[in-house]
XYZ file of C-alpha atoms in Angstrom:
499
model
C 0.114 -0.492 -0.119
C 1.097 3.415 -0.528
C 0.387 6.664 0.899
C 1.193 10.276 0.124
C 2.739 11.566 3.565
C 4.819 9.389 6.185
C 3.064 10.315 8.392
C -0.455 8.512 7.001
C 1.854 5.654 6.361
C 3.051 5.622 9.856
C -0.366 5.595 10.762
C -1.948 2.931 8.363
C 0.726 0.726 10.178
C -0.196 1.285 13.915
C -4.060 0.254 13.272
C -2.704 -2.442 10.976
C 0.090 -4.094 14.316
C -2.809 -2.454 17.184
C -5.392 -5.420 14.718
C -2.848 -8.228 15.141
C -2.889 -7.673 18.945
C -6.504 -7.965 18.371
C -6.966 -11.259 16.221
C -3.258 -12.412 18.582
C -1.206 -12.794 15.387
C 1.890 -12.008 16.277
C 3.570 -8.703 14.154
C 7.856 -8.399 13.086
C 7.498 -5.451 11.855
C 11.303 -4.016 9.831
C 13.026 -1.124 9.185
C 14.955 0.939 7.145
C 17.123 2.245 9.580
C 17.555 2.234 14.347
C 15.680 5.406 13.999
C 13.177 4.905 12.286
C 12.176 2.016 15.079
C 12.700 4.559 18.195
C 10.101 6.975 16.444
C 8.099 3.748 15.923
C 8.310 2.947 18.389
C 7.376 6.519 20.893
C 4.938 6.439 18.281
C 3.154 2.609 19.634
C 3.858 4.563 23.117
C 1.883 7.309 23.113
C -1.438 5.054 22.045
C 0.794 2.583 24.868
C 0.413 -1.086 22.638
C 2.931 -2.869 24.680
C 6.531 -3.975 22.006
C 9.359 -4.681 22.226
C 12.488 -3.178 20.380
C 14.991 -5.150 18.750
C 17.882 -2.901 16.465
C 21.012 -3.809 17.563
C 21.518 -1.165 20.836
C 20.938 -3.992 22.826
C 22.140 -7.108 22.872
C 21.977 -8.502 26.531
C 17.672 -8.080 26.012
C 17.388 -9.118 22.113
C 18.335 -13.622 22.623
C 15.240 -13.262 24.957
C 13.103 -10.717 22.886
C 13.661 -12.873 19.575
C 12.516 -16.058 21.116
C 9.252 -14.892 22.378
C 8.422 -13.254 19.296
C 6.366 -15.951 17.895
C 3.576 -15.255 21.187
C 0.163 -14.479 20.239
C -0.662 -10.705 20.166
C 3.234 -9.625 20.439
C 5.074 -7.205 18.274
C 8.496 -7.282 17.786
C 10.115 -3.746 15.929
C 13.590 -4.669 14.412
C 16.150 -3.353 11.356
C 16.920 -5.261 8.580
C 20.393 -6.804 10.640
C 19.077 -7.369 14.196
C 18.169 -10.846 15.414
C 19.282 -12.536 12.069
C 20.504 -15.843 12.179
C 17.476 -17.067 14.263
C 14.314 -18.577 12.922
C 11.125 -16.918 15.190
C 9.169 -19.518 16.597
C 5.739 -20.077 16.906
C 4.086 -19.815 20.405
C 7.659 -19.446 22.301
C 10.730 -20.535 22.347
C 10.315 -24.154 24.197
C 14.884 -24.042 24.983
C 14.749 -21.330 25.956
C 11.689 -20.137 28.755
C 12.646 -24.034 30.074
C 16.703 -22.093 31.052
C 14.781 -19.581 32.537
C 12.390 -20.869 34.260
C 13.715 -23.770 35.530
C 17.680 -22.292 35.916
C 16.813 -22.555 40.017
C 14.644 -25.802 40.518
C 16.760 -29.132 41.096
C 16.365 -32.099 39.246
C 13.299 -34.347 40.422
C 9.188 -34.711 39.506
C 8.677 -31.233 40.291
C 11.122 -29.703 36.874
C 10.221 -32.689 34.814
C 5.891 -31.227 35.149
C 7.738 -28.155 35.086
C 8.959 -28.390 31.411
C 5.455 -30.505 30.236
C 3.823 -27.764 31.167
C 5.528 -25.132 29.158
C 5.588 -27.671 25.884
C 2.405 -28.067 26.221
C 2.046 -23.965 27.038
C 3.704 -23.424 23.883
C 1.986 -25.596 21.824
C -1.465 -24.356 22.697
C -0.383 -20.812 21.791
C 1.402 -22.309 18.399
C -2.615 -23.142 17.057
C -3.883 -20.111 18.582
C -0.895 -18.501 16.724
C -2.206 -20.726 12.822
C -5.494 -20.315 14.077
C -4.726 -16.766 14.184
C -2.651 -16.145 10.089
C 0.754 -17.003 11.536
C 4.431 -14.658 12.348
C 2.795 -11.051 10.274
C 5.942 -9.665 8.957
C 4.586 -5.642 8.243
C 7.711 -3.856 5.834
C 8.147 0.074 6.678
C 8.900 1.003 3.878
C 11.514 -0.436 0.629
C 15.467 -1.243 0.711
C 17.939 -0.262 -1.827
C 17.910 -3.208 -2.953
C 15.731 -5.949 -3.199
C 17.201 -8.948 -1.812
C 16.988 -7.203 1.957
C 13.595 -7.015 0.888
C 13.679 -10.402 0.314
C 15.409 -11.351 3.351
C 11.905 -9.853 5.653
C 10.429 -12.243 3.806
C 11.480 -15.020 4.511
C 10.474 -14.309 8.007
C 7.857 -16.020 8.225
C 6.228 -19.093 6.884
C 9.883 -20.785 8.157
C 9.374 -24.750 8.201
C 6.799 -25.223 7.407
C 4.780 -22.424 8.963
C 1.831 -20.162 7.480
C 2.610 -16.540 7.488
C 2.097 -13.667 4.891
C 3.768 -9.962 5.011
C 2.893 -6.217 4.355
C 5.053 -3.120 2.815
C 3.810 0.032 4.014
C 5.501 3.293 1.213
C 4.838 6.896 1.279
C 6.396 9.452 -1.898
C 8.506 10.505 0.886
C 10.352 7.648 1.291
C 13.829 7.708 0.559
C 13.820 5.522 -1.776
C 9.848 7.084 -4.214
C 11.525 10.966 -3.307
C 15.100 9.939 -5.916
C 12.447 8.820 -8.284
C 10.128 11.362 -9.233
C 7.808 11.453 -6.311
C 7.072 14.760 -7.147
C 5.381 14.721 -9.931
C 3.390 11.711 -8.845
C 2.260 13.634 -5.744
C 1.727 16.620 -8.078
C -0.406 14.048 -9.769
C -2.583 11.838 -7.207
C -3.479 15.803 -5.659
C -5.528 16.200 -8.772
C -7.498 12.774 -9.056
C -8.358 13.913 -5.380
C -6.824 11.530 -3.394
C -8.068 12.208 0.359
C -6.333 11.926 3.255
C -5.245 8.213 4.725
C -6.149 6.799 1.564
C -4.001 4.184 -0.061
C -3.234 3.867 -3.057
C -3.272 0.943 -4.852
C -2.321 -0.565 -8.477
C 0.341 -2.793 -10.500
C 1.635 0.271 -12.101
C 2.870 1.974 -7.989
C 4.679 -2.070 -7.578
C 6.404 -1.999 -11.585
C 8.028 1.860 -11.074
C 9.133 0.594 -7.134
C 11.060 -2.043 -8.880
C 12.048 -0.142 -11.600
C 13.500 1.585 -9.412
C 15.303 -0.587 -6.630
C 17.327 -2.020 -9.628
C 18.390 1.673 -11.018
C 20.145 1.480 -7.353
C 21.231 -1.993 -7.238
C 23.155 -0.976 -10.519
C 24.489 1.739 -9.199
C 25.550 0.137 -6.489
C 27.033 -2.816 -9.044
C 28.715 -0.174 -11.181
C 30.788 1.685 -8.244
C 31.813 -2.332 -6.737
C 32.594 -3.064 -10.135
C 34.707 0.464 -10.086
C 36.424 0.219 -6.844
C 37.129 -2.999 -7.953
C 39.362 -1.704 -11.757
C 40.459 0.095 -8.804
C 41.737 -2.790 -6.364
C 43.363 -4.440 -9.447
C 45.433 -1.928 -9.838
C 47.134 -2.040 -6.576
C 46.640 -5.953 -6.437
C 49.034 -6.140 -9.392
C 51.838 -4.420 -7.959
C 52.045 -6.439 -4.804
C 51.818 -9.411 -6.734
C 55.201 -8.006 -8.471
C 56.880 -7.320 -4.779
C 55.573 -9.881 -2.691
C 57.123 -12.481 -5.324
C 59.971 -11.204 -5.728
C 59.751 -10.584 -2.551
C 59.982 -15.108 -1.764
C 62.294 -14.881 -4.554
C 65.039 -12.837 -1.921
C 63.711 -14.904 1.023
C 64.594 -18.471 -0.357
C 67.874 -17.233 -2.237
C 70.825 -18.002 -0.516
C 73.057 -15.171 -2.346
C 71.414 -12.608 -3.352
C 74.700 -10.830 -4.455
C 73.345 -11.395 -8.328
C 70.813 -9.482 -7.318
C 72.161 -6.168 -5.952
C 75.582 -5.977 -8.678
C 72.710 -6.140 -11.205
C 71.226 -3.224 -8.478
C 74.386 -1.821 -8.948
C 74.849 -1.028 -11.833
C 71.694 -0.436 -12.997
C 71.899 1.910 -10.983
C 74.942 3.653 -11.919
C 73.615 3.147 -15.764
C 70.683 5.932 -14.569
C 73.259 7.900 -12.721
C 76.005 8.294 -15.989
C 72.219 8.234 -18.027
C 71.792 11.563 -16.406
C 74.609 13.887 -15.864
C 75.953 12.853 -19.311
C 73.219 12.841 -22.009
C 73.403 10.706 -24.816
C 75.184 12.323 -28.247
C 75.954 15.123 -26.925
C 79.559 16.998 -26.439
C 82.066 16.910 -24.370
C 82.591 19.916 -22.728
C 77.917 19.510 -22.099
C 78.765 16.871 -19.930
C 77.522 18.082 -16.156
C 81.012 16.066 -14.629
C 81.675 17.895 -11.980
C 77.696 16.585 -10.502
C 78.886 13.207 -11.472
C 82.164 13.482 -9.448
C 79.644 14.726 -6.752
C 76.632 12.046 -6.896
C 79.885 9.381 -6.906
C 80.606 9.821 -3.533
C 77.429 10.622 -2.450
C 75.891 7.132 -3.054
C 79.117 4.635 -4.177
C 80.903 6.075 -1.250
C 83.959 6.910 -4.398
C 86.080 9.945 -4.728
C 87.038 9.305 -9.196
C 88.839 11.629 -11.403
C 85.850 12.464 -13.680
C 86.676 16.094 -14.726
C 90.338 13.983 -15.566
C 88.592 11.579 -17.668
C 86.217 13.317 -18.974
C 88.773 15.585 -20.130
C 91.024 12.316 -22.558
C 90.593 13.033 -25.932
C 88.135 10.460 -27.587
C 86.460 9.461 -24.993
C 82.831 8.581 -24.794
C 80.260 8.082 -21.730
C 79.936 4.431 -23.013
C 84.233 3.964 -21.150
C 83.160 6.205 -18.233
C 80.501 3.972 -16.975
C 82.198 1.136 -17.657
C 84.929 2.615 -15.355
C 82.318 3.844 -12.192
C 80.837 0.214 -12.461
C 84.794 -1.708 -12.377
C 85.351 1.077 -8.932
C 82.768 0.305 -7.531
C 82.357 -3.877 -8.055
C 85.957 -3.623 -7.504
C 85.185 -1.395 -2.999
C 82.227 -3.773 -3.122
C 85.225 -7.129 -3.130
C 87.282 -5.445 -1.091
C 84.635 -5.219 1.657
C 84.065 -9.144 0.885
C 87.162 -9.829 1.172
C 87.283 -7.770 4.324
C 84.466 -8.995 6.584
C 84.226 -13.040 4.726
C 82.119 -12.863 1.883
C 79.503 -15.080 4.335
C 79.096 -11.835 6.297
C 78.600 -10.163 3.998
C 75.686 -12.161 1.475
C 74.010 -11.612 5.122
C 73.970 -8.115 5.022
C 73.279 -7.975 1.553
C 69.512 -10.032 1.996
C 69.022 -7.563 5.342
C 69.607 -4.533 3.905
C 67.378 -5.459 0.550
C 64.146 -6.610 2.729
C 64.193 -4.315 5.074
C 64.682 -1.395 2.149
C 61.921 -3.452 0.194
C 59.663 -3.996 2.793
C 59.764 0.440 3.753
C 59.384 1.540 0.904
C 56.410 -0.939 -0.377
C 54.539 0.396 2.317
C 55.177 4.021 2.294
C 54.183 3.052 -2.245
C 51.089 1.892 -0.351
C 50.085 4.927 1.451
C 51.117 6.986 -1.503
C 48.272 5.564 -4.282
C 45.630 5.838 -1.303
C 45.874 9.650 -1.174
C 46.108 9.528 -4.654
C 42.800 6.657 -5.066
C 41.311 9.913 -3.029
C 41.608 12.801 -5.539
C 41.871 10.853 -8.384
C 38.414 11.501 -9.075
C 38.783 15.192 -9.390
C 40.066 14.156 -12.854
C 36.953 13.576 -14.251
C 36.259 17.902 -13.589
C 39.231 17.886 -16.607
C 37.134 15.858 -19.208
C 39.853 12.512 -18.381
C 39.147 9.358 -17.170
C 40.026 8.482 -13.499
C 40.613 4.449 -13.969
C 43.132 5.835 -16.635
C 44.409 8.582 -14.689
C 44.877 6.115 -11.842
C 46.985 3.526 -13.996
C 49.397 5.902 -15.643
C 49.566 7.742 -12.150
C 49.975 4.109 -10.459
C 52.803 2.785 -13.145
C 54.732 6.344 -12.695
C 55.448 5.538 -8.861
C 55.423 2.114 -9.271
C 58.631 2.625 -11.854
C 59.390 5.512 -8.932
C 59.402 2.750 -6.132
C 62.538 0.878 -8.179
C 64.104 3.158 -8.919
C 64.867 4.510 -5.326
C 65.184 0.477 -4.303
C 67.765 0.076 -6.142
C 69.662 3.557 -5.391
C 69.187 3.515 -1.389
C 70.104 -0.483 -1.987
C 74.098 0.278 -4.162
C 73.880 3.501 -1.277
C 73.960 1.541 1.978
C 75.842 -1.416 0.838
C 78.083 0.917 0.075
C 78.819 2.470 3.733
C 77.790 -0.538 5.121
C 80.723 -0.504 7.967
C 80.723 -3.948 10.155
C 81.821 -3.104 14.102
C 83.807 -5.937 15.153
C 82.861 -7.081 18.964
C 85.330 -6.807 21.531
C 85.431 -9.552 24.246
C 83.321 -8.400 27.473
C 86.593 -7.557 29.506
C 87.028 -9.822 32.585
C 86.178 -9.152 35.508
C 88.839 -9.203 39.152
C 87.779 -11.610 41.315
C 86.795 -10.756 44.971
C 86.756 -11.260 48.111
C 83.376 -11.310 49.985
C 84.958 -13.733 52.990
C 85.500 -10.453 55.261
C 82.439 -9.434 54.639
C 79.817 -10.186 57.246
C 76.026 -10.667 57.443
C 73.318 -10.012 60.311
C 69.784 -10.019 61.023
C 68.390 -9.869 64.771
C 65.055 -12.766 64.913
C 63.071 -10.232 67.137
C 61.484 -12.871 69.360
C 64.673 -14.112 70.385
C 66.692 -11.734 69.858
C 70.580 -13.494 69.067
C 71.443 -13.500 65.130
C 69.897 -15.396 61.965
C 72.814 -15.455 59.673
C 74.347 -16.844 62.040
C 72.926 -19.948 60.523
C 75.216 -19.104 56.185
C 77.728 -22.039 57.429
C 80.812 -23.373 55.420
C 81.098 -27.225 54.666
C 84.707 -26.870 53.821
C 86.114 -27.896 57.307
C 86.033 -31.751 57.516
C 82.407 -32.239 56.756
C 81.326 -29.943 59.336
C 79.019 -26.562 59.796
C 80.915 -24.083 60.384
C 80.214 -20.808 61.314
C 81.299 -17.380 59.150
C 82.555 -15.553 62.387
C 83.926 -19.017 62.684
C 86.309 -19.897 60.073
C 89.662 -18.382 62.158
C 89.275 -21.045 64.925
C 88.030 -23.580 62.701
C 91.746 -25.234 63.256
C 91.960 -25.589 66.363
C 87.990 -26.976 67.025
C 88.156 -30.304 68.982
C 84.283 -31.970 68.659
C 84.595 -33.794 71.778
C 85.756 -31.080 73.355
C 82.826 -27.897 73.516
C 85.308 -26.170 75.417
C 87.077 -25.222 72.179
C 83.745 -24.863 69.938
C 83.424 -21.245 70.957
C 79.778 -19.157 70.589
C 77.869 -21.106 68.676
C 73.567 -20.622 66.894
C 71.943 -23.115 67.983
C 70.510 -23.559 64.699
C 73.501 -24.282 63.066
C 74.602 -27.415 63.549
C 76.298 -29.211 66.423
C 80.248 -29.461 65.529
C 79.799 -32.609 67.266
C 79.432 -34.570 64.408
C 75.417 -35.941 64.983
C 74.184 -34.117 62.244
C 71.862 -32.743 64.654
C 71.284 -28.862 65.329
C 73.321 -27.207 67.874
C 69.591 -26.044 69.817
C 68.461 -30.085 70.262
C 72.134 -31.711 70.941
C 74.463 -30.068 73.645
C 72.932 -27.144 73.342
C 69.223 -28.868 75.784
C 71.929 -28.439 78.211
C 73.300 -25.139 78.237
C-alpha cells in the first residue's frame, strides 16, 4: 500500500498492529534504520500499545525478545540487521523458556512437570497463532535492494509454518523521493486522493521495482569501479611479493644487488652525460659528487672526461669497475658469508620500507584522482598511469638506496667483554636480629669446607682449633647451626639443650 505522506503511512501501520494484537497474531515490523524503529516505538508508546524493539543496541535482551517474538499478540520492531540468524518459533521458544523458568529448580518430578507444562502451553499458543494466520511481517518501506526486502519477507513461513507479509510505502520515502515522486504527488492531488487513503495499483509496484533496479545497478557499478582500482594495486602487490619470496628463499642475493648497482650507475651516468652530447656539455662535477654520495667513491671523473676520444660508455664502465672493486674489498675484509647476510637484510628491509610508503601514496592518489573527471579525463586511466609511474619510481629508489647502503656499510666487530677481577667477600658479614629470640639469624650461614662440618662464617678463623669431643673449643655456636660434635642434629636439639 502506498500513501501520500509518511505520517499517513505510519498511522496505517499502527492500526494494522492493533488489529494483529486483537486477533492474537504475532507481528514483526521491519524498519530501515534504528532512528525509524525508535520513532515508530514512540508512536506505539503514546497509544499504549505493548511492543519490543530489536535494533542491535541492547544485546543482552535481544535473545529473549527473539525467542518470544512468536507468542500470540506480540509486536516486535526490528531493523534488517537485528536478530538475524534466528528463526522465530510460533508460540515461543521452548528451550529458552525451560532454561529461564527451571534455572533455580533441582532435578526431580517438580522440574519435569514444569517442563511438561511449558511444552503444552507452547503447543497451545502455536495452534492459536496458526489459526490467526502465522507470523505477520510488516515492512515500513522498501530497501534499496530487493534482496533485503526478500530477507524480511522470509522471516515468515519458516519450517512449514504459515505466515504473510505486507509493505507500507509513502511518496516521502527515500526510494520514492529519488525517483520522481513529486510529479506523482501532484498528479494524485489533482485526482482527488483523500488523506489516509492508500494507492493500490500494479503500476506503483512496477515503478518501485524499476527504482530498486536502478539503485542496485548504480551500487553494482560503484563496486565494479572500486574493483578495477583494487586490481591496479593488486597487480603491483603480486610483483613485489613474488620478488620478496625469491629474495627470502635465495641463499645468495649478490647477483641481484650487483644488477641493481649496475642499473643505478647507468641511470646516474645518463642523467649527467646525455646521449649524443658534446664533452663540454657533460656535468662531470655533478657526476663526481653523486658518485661520492651514493657509491662512497672519490673518482677523477673530470680528468677522465678531459681525455681525448673518451665516450660515456667508457666512463660508465670505469665507474662500474671501481664500485665492484670496492664491494669485493669489503667482502674480502668481512668474509663473503657475512656480506651475503648483510646484502639480504638490507635488500629486504629497504623493500619493505619503500612498499609501505608506496601503498600510502597510492591511497592518497586514489582519494583525489576522481577530480580528474572535471577535466574530461577518465579517473581510472589516470590512476593506472600515475600508479605505474609511482611503481617505476619505487624500483628506482630501491636500486639507489640498496646500492648506497651497501657502499657505506661498515661492520663493527664485537670486542670481548673485559674480565672482571675476583672480589674477596671473606671479610663481609651479614646479620639479621630475630625480634623474638634476640639472636642473629645470619649466623646460620655456614661453610662445609672443614671436615664435613658446618662452621659459622665468623668462626672460620678458629675452625682449625675445633675439637668435636671438647665443647670448650667450640666457642659461641648459633642455635640453628649443626652441632660441632658431628651428630648431624641442630645445636639447639643436641648439646645446646644442656646450655
